[in-house]
Structures are given as structure tokens and as C-alpha cells.
Amino acid sequence: MENSTTAATSQPVDHHQDKLRVRDLYKELGEAGLQAISQEFYDRVYADDEEPWFRDMFVVTAATPKDLAVFSQLSFFVQRFGGDPYYGGLQKDSTFIREVHSHFRVTPRGYERWMHHMKNTLGVVDLGPRGDEVREVLLNYFSAFGKSTINAKKDDEEGELRPRTLSNEVPTDKKKKKQKQKAEKEKKEKKEKKEKKTKKSSKKDKKGDQ
């Protein structure tokens, strides 16, 4: 009887949990969980033989060792998802990451391949007791942020591999083109000056003959 009374008067357990936000992900996954995501993701990227142009963006163009790529991404994840804001001694916010990506051509095709590997990564890594929610929040975030890094529209393999330069730099091929155009312009101007000089001299000679 006592047990039934206690059961009747006790409050029901509230199983409701607050909706996960991006900045809550570090609490859910911890550094080990985020490390697992980064490691699995780059294991897939660096072994991508189906789309070698994508793999080579990291291996050839950026020439980044895999362990450094993992650490760099982990640093960003920890800071963005609610951990130490200066993890690794450097603040890596969204602006910093966009600036890094602005040095390379990021096309819609490159974005899709990145998402392909991340979706597969999140399908095999242990995301904890709220795994489905964590996966949804991560994919929504990566999708939106990834689209914001797209800076080129041309979807060809050559375009994927060609590094962009800083805004205050001029690519080598453009430098050569400008130098050539400048040389041609100077040559043309010299020729025009010479022709004008010749015409003036010719007119003077004609006047002298008269």
C-alpha cells in the first residue's frame, strides 16, 4: 500500500531534453568524439581514388600532411562547437576558416564531395546517446557553412586543382600576360612616335624643297 501511494504522488520523470545547438556539440562529443570525426573524415579524403582531384586538393595543391589536416580541423571543431576558444593557441573562427579556403578554388562540385565524405563519416563514428540529433545538427551546420565557402562556379578538374591567390597577389600567368601587354603597348607607342617623327621630318623636307 505504501509503495502504491508513493508511486501515485511522485512526479513523472521528464525525459525531454533541450534541442541541441551547434555550441552544445562539444559537451555531447568531447574532444575524443571530435577527434574521431576528423580522423575518419581525412582517412576517407586521403584515400579517395574515385575522385582523385578532390584528394589532390589536400595532398598536392595544399601539400598538407594528413595529421596536420586532422589537427587543424579538430582545432576549429573544438572552438566552434563550444570548447576552448583558443584551442591549440590559435583562434579559428568561421571567418578564419573562410579566409583559409579563399586561397583555393572551392566549387559546388568540391563542396558536394566534401559533404559526401562527411556524411559517410558521421554514419560510422559513434556520436553518443543523442547520435541522431548530433548528426542532424552537424550536417545542417556543415551544409550551410560549406556553401558559404564556395568561391568558384566552374566545375572542372583543372579548376579544382588550381590554387587561388591572396587578393593582393596576381597569379603568375596573369603577371606574364600583363607584362606582355605592357611590352606590346610600349612597342606600339614607340612605333607611333617614330612614325609621327618621320612624318614631321618628311613635311619639313617638302617645305624646304618648295
XYZ file of C-alpha atoms in Angstrom:
210
model
C 0.000 0.000 0.000
C 2.828 2.358 0.897
C 4.533 1.673 -2.393
C 1.394 2.393 -4.418
C 0.858 5.688 -2.571
C 4.426 6.720 -3.209
C 4.084 5.871 -6.880
C 0.866 7.854 -7.147
C 2.262 11.004 -5.540
C 5.718 11.006 -7.179
C 6.332 13.278 -10.160
C 6.827 11.610 -13.567
C 10.367 11.666 -14.896
C 10.806 14.338 -17.554
C 12.668 12.732 -20.438
C 12.528 15.906 -22.511
C 15.908 17.312 -23.467
C 16.638 20.763 -24.805
C 17.131 20.966 -28.531
C 20.780 20.644 -29.469
C 22.549 23.732 -30.734
C 25.866 23.970 -32.530
C 27.628 25.301 -29.437
C 26.365 22.297 -27.420
C 28.158 19.731 -29.557
C 31.413 19.803 -27.607
C 29.522 18.782 -24.457
C 27.949 15.879 -26.327
C 31.037 14.627 -28.147
C 34.034 15.897 -26.206
C 37.465 16.239 -27.749
C 37.716 12.486 -28.319
C 34.482 12.424 -30.308
C 35.502 15.371 -32.476
C 38.938 13.810 -32.957
C 37.265 10.626 -34.184
C 35.219 12.605 -36.722
C 38.252 14.472 -38.080
C 40.379 11.330 -38.272
C 37.710 9.299 -40.067
C 36.929 12.169 -42.427
C 40.525 12.690 -43.546
C 41.190 8.956 -43.743
C 38.454 8.938 -46.368
C 39.644 12.093 -48.142
C 43.273 10.972 -48.419
C 42.166 7.569 -49.731
C 39.730 8.982 -52.303
C 40.649 7.147 -55.509
C 37.190 7.630 -57.036
C 37.643 11.407 -57.262
C 41.435 11.913 -57.133
C 41.110 15.623 -57.983
C 39.466 16.125 -54.581
C 42.117 14.153 -52.705
C 44.856 16.057 -54.531
C 43.470 19.392 -53.373
C 44.790 18.403 -49.945
C 47.714 16.152 -50.873
C 49.161 18.078 -53.850
C 47.811 21.630 -54.006
C 47.813 22.366 -50.278
C 50.582 19.798 -49.592
C 49.131 19.191 -46.138
C 50.187 16.105 -44.137
C 47.119 14.182 -43.003
C 47.871 14.510 -39.290
C 48.119 18.294 -39.684
C 44.820 18.397 -41.586
C 43.187 16.391 -38.791
C 44.561 18.672 -36.082
C 43.593 21.834 -37.960
C 40.016 20.657 -38.410
C 39.844 19.425 -34.816
C 41.008 22.853 -33.593
C 38.176 24.510 -35.477
C 35.597 21.963 -34.301
C 36.552 22.326 -30.631
C 36.325 26.118 -30.761
C 33.197 26.331 -32.902
C 31.253 23.664 -31.029
C 31.665 25.090 -27.533
C 35.136 24.114 -26.337
C 38.300 26.124 -25.717
C 38.095 29.317 -27.847
C 41.881 29.256 -28.287
C 42.455 25.536 -28.709
C 45.991 24.932 -29.973
C 46.935 28.546 -29.205
C 45.117 29.983 -32.220
C 41.579 31.226 -32.599
C 39.922 29.519 -35.551
C 36.507 31.044 -36.023
C 34.302 30.911 -39.117
C 35.990 33.989 -40.602
C 39.415 32.380 -40.231
C 38.289 29.192 -41.989
C 36.673 31.118 -44.852
C 39.909 33.075 -45.302
C 41.892 29.827 -45.495
C 39.535 28.432 -48.128
C 39.565 31.684 -50.107
C 43.117 30.848 -51.208
C 41.782 27.908 -53.229
C 39.075 27.434 -55.799
C 36.090 25.924 -53.999
C 33.419 24.867 -56.475
C 29.947 23.390 -55.938
C 31.422 20.072 -57.025
C 34.135 20.302 -54.391
C 31.541 21.177 -51.761
C 29.429 18.150 -52.715
C 32.427 15.821 -52.474
C 33.331 17.232 -49.068
C 29.784 16.629 -47.862
C 29.848 13.111 -49.321
C 32.809 12.176 -47.130
C 31.404 13.914 -44.061
C 28.015 12.191 -44.379
C 29.743 8.818 -44.606
C 31.969 9.746 -41.674
C 29.024 10.645 -39.455
C 27.399 7.376 -40.445
C 30.145 5.258 -38.856
C 31.558 7.342 -35.976
C 29.998 6.897 -32.522
C 28.138 10.154 -31.832
C 26.937 9.260 -28.358
C 23.470 8.682 -26.877
C 21.929 11.533 -28.870
C 23.610 10.422 -32.062
C 20.722 11.108 -34.431
C 20.316 14.665 -33.137
C 24.056 15.294 -33.193
C 24.276 14.015 -36.770
C 21.417 16.251 -37.888
C 22.876 19.373 -36.256
C 26.319 18.676 -37.706
C 25.069 18.037 -41.233
C 22.896 21.153 -41.210
C 25.831 23.212 -39.997
C 28.331 21.723 -42.463
C 25.899 22.140 -45.340
C 25.270 25.828 -44.650
C 28.875 26.678 -43.806
C 30.247 24.675 -46.733
C 28.087 26.567 -49.208
C 29.413 29.840 -47.804
C 32.980 28.832 -48.772
C 32.141 28.292 -52.469
C 34.066 30.910 -54.434
C 34.179 29.495 -57.964
C 31.478 28.272 -60.306
C 33.470 26.337 -62.891
C 33.166 22.616 -62.187
C 36.133 21.052 -63.927
C 39.044 19.056 -62.584
C 41.613 21.644 -63.579
C 39.633 24.312 -61.764
C 39.502 22.223 -58.602
C 43.273 21.904 -58.523
C 44.242 25.468 -59.355
C 45.027 27.378 -56.138
C 43.608 30.843 -55.683
C 45.926 33.609 -54.560
C 45.576 36.253 -51.900
C 43.593 39.274 -53.028
C 46.710 41.445 -53.195
C 48.611 38.986 -55.362
C 48.455 38.349 -59.102
C 48.736 34.783 -60.458
C 51.901 34.057 -62.434
C 50.067 33.531 -65.746
C 48.273 36.860 -65.329
C 51.559 38.582 -64.499
C 53.097 37.262 -67.692
C 50.056 38.332 -69.670
C 50.185 41.849 -68.201
C 53.915 42.092 -68.838
C 53.398 41.016 -72.439
C 50.562 43.506 -72.916
C 52.701 46.267 -71.410
C 55.631 45.415 -73.680
C 53.364 45.377 -76.746
C 51.837 48.710 -75.734
C 55.271 50.294 -75.278
C 56.396 48.894 -78.625
C 53.284 50.280 -80.301
C 53.774 53.704 -78.700
C 57.411 53.810 -79.824
C 56.370 52.868 -83.333
C 53.693 55.582 -83.393
C 56.170 58.180 -82.110
C 58.675 57.134 -84.738
C 56.031 57.372 -87.474
C 54.975 60.835 -86.284
C 58.593 61.945 -86.212
C 59.126 60.588 -89.705
C 56.006 62.397 -90.978
C 57.135 65.692 -89.444
C 60.573 65.276 -90.939
C 59.030 64.494 -94.316
C 56.851 67.616 -94.178
C 59.872 69.780 -93.352
C 61.780 68.321 -96.286
C 58.881 69.084 -98.631
C 58.691 72.681 -97.405
C 62.423 73.032 -97.906
C 62.152 71.807 -101.489
C 59.469 74.394 -102.218
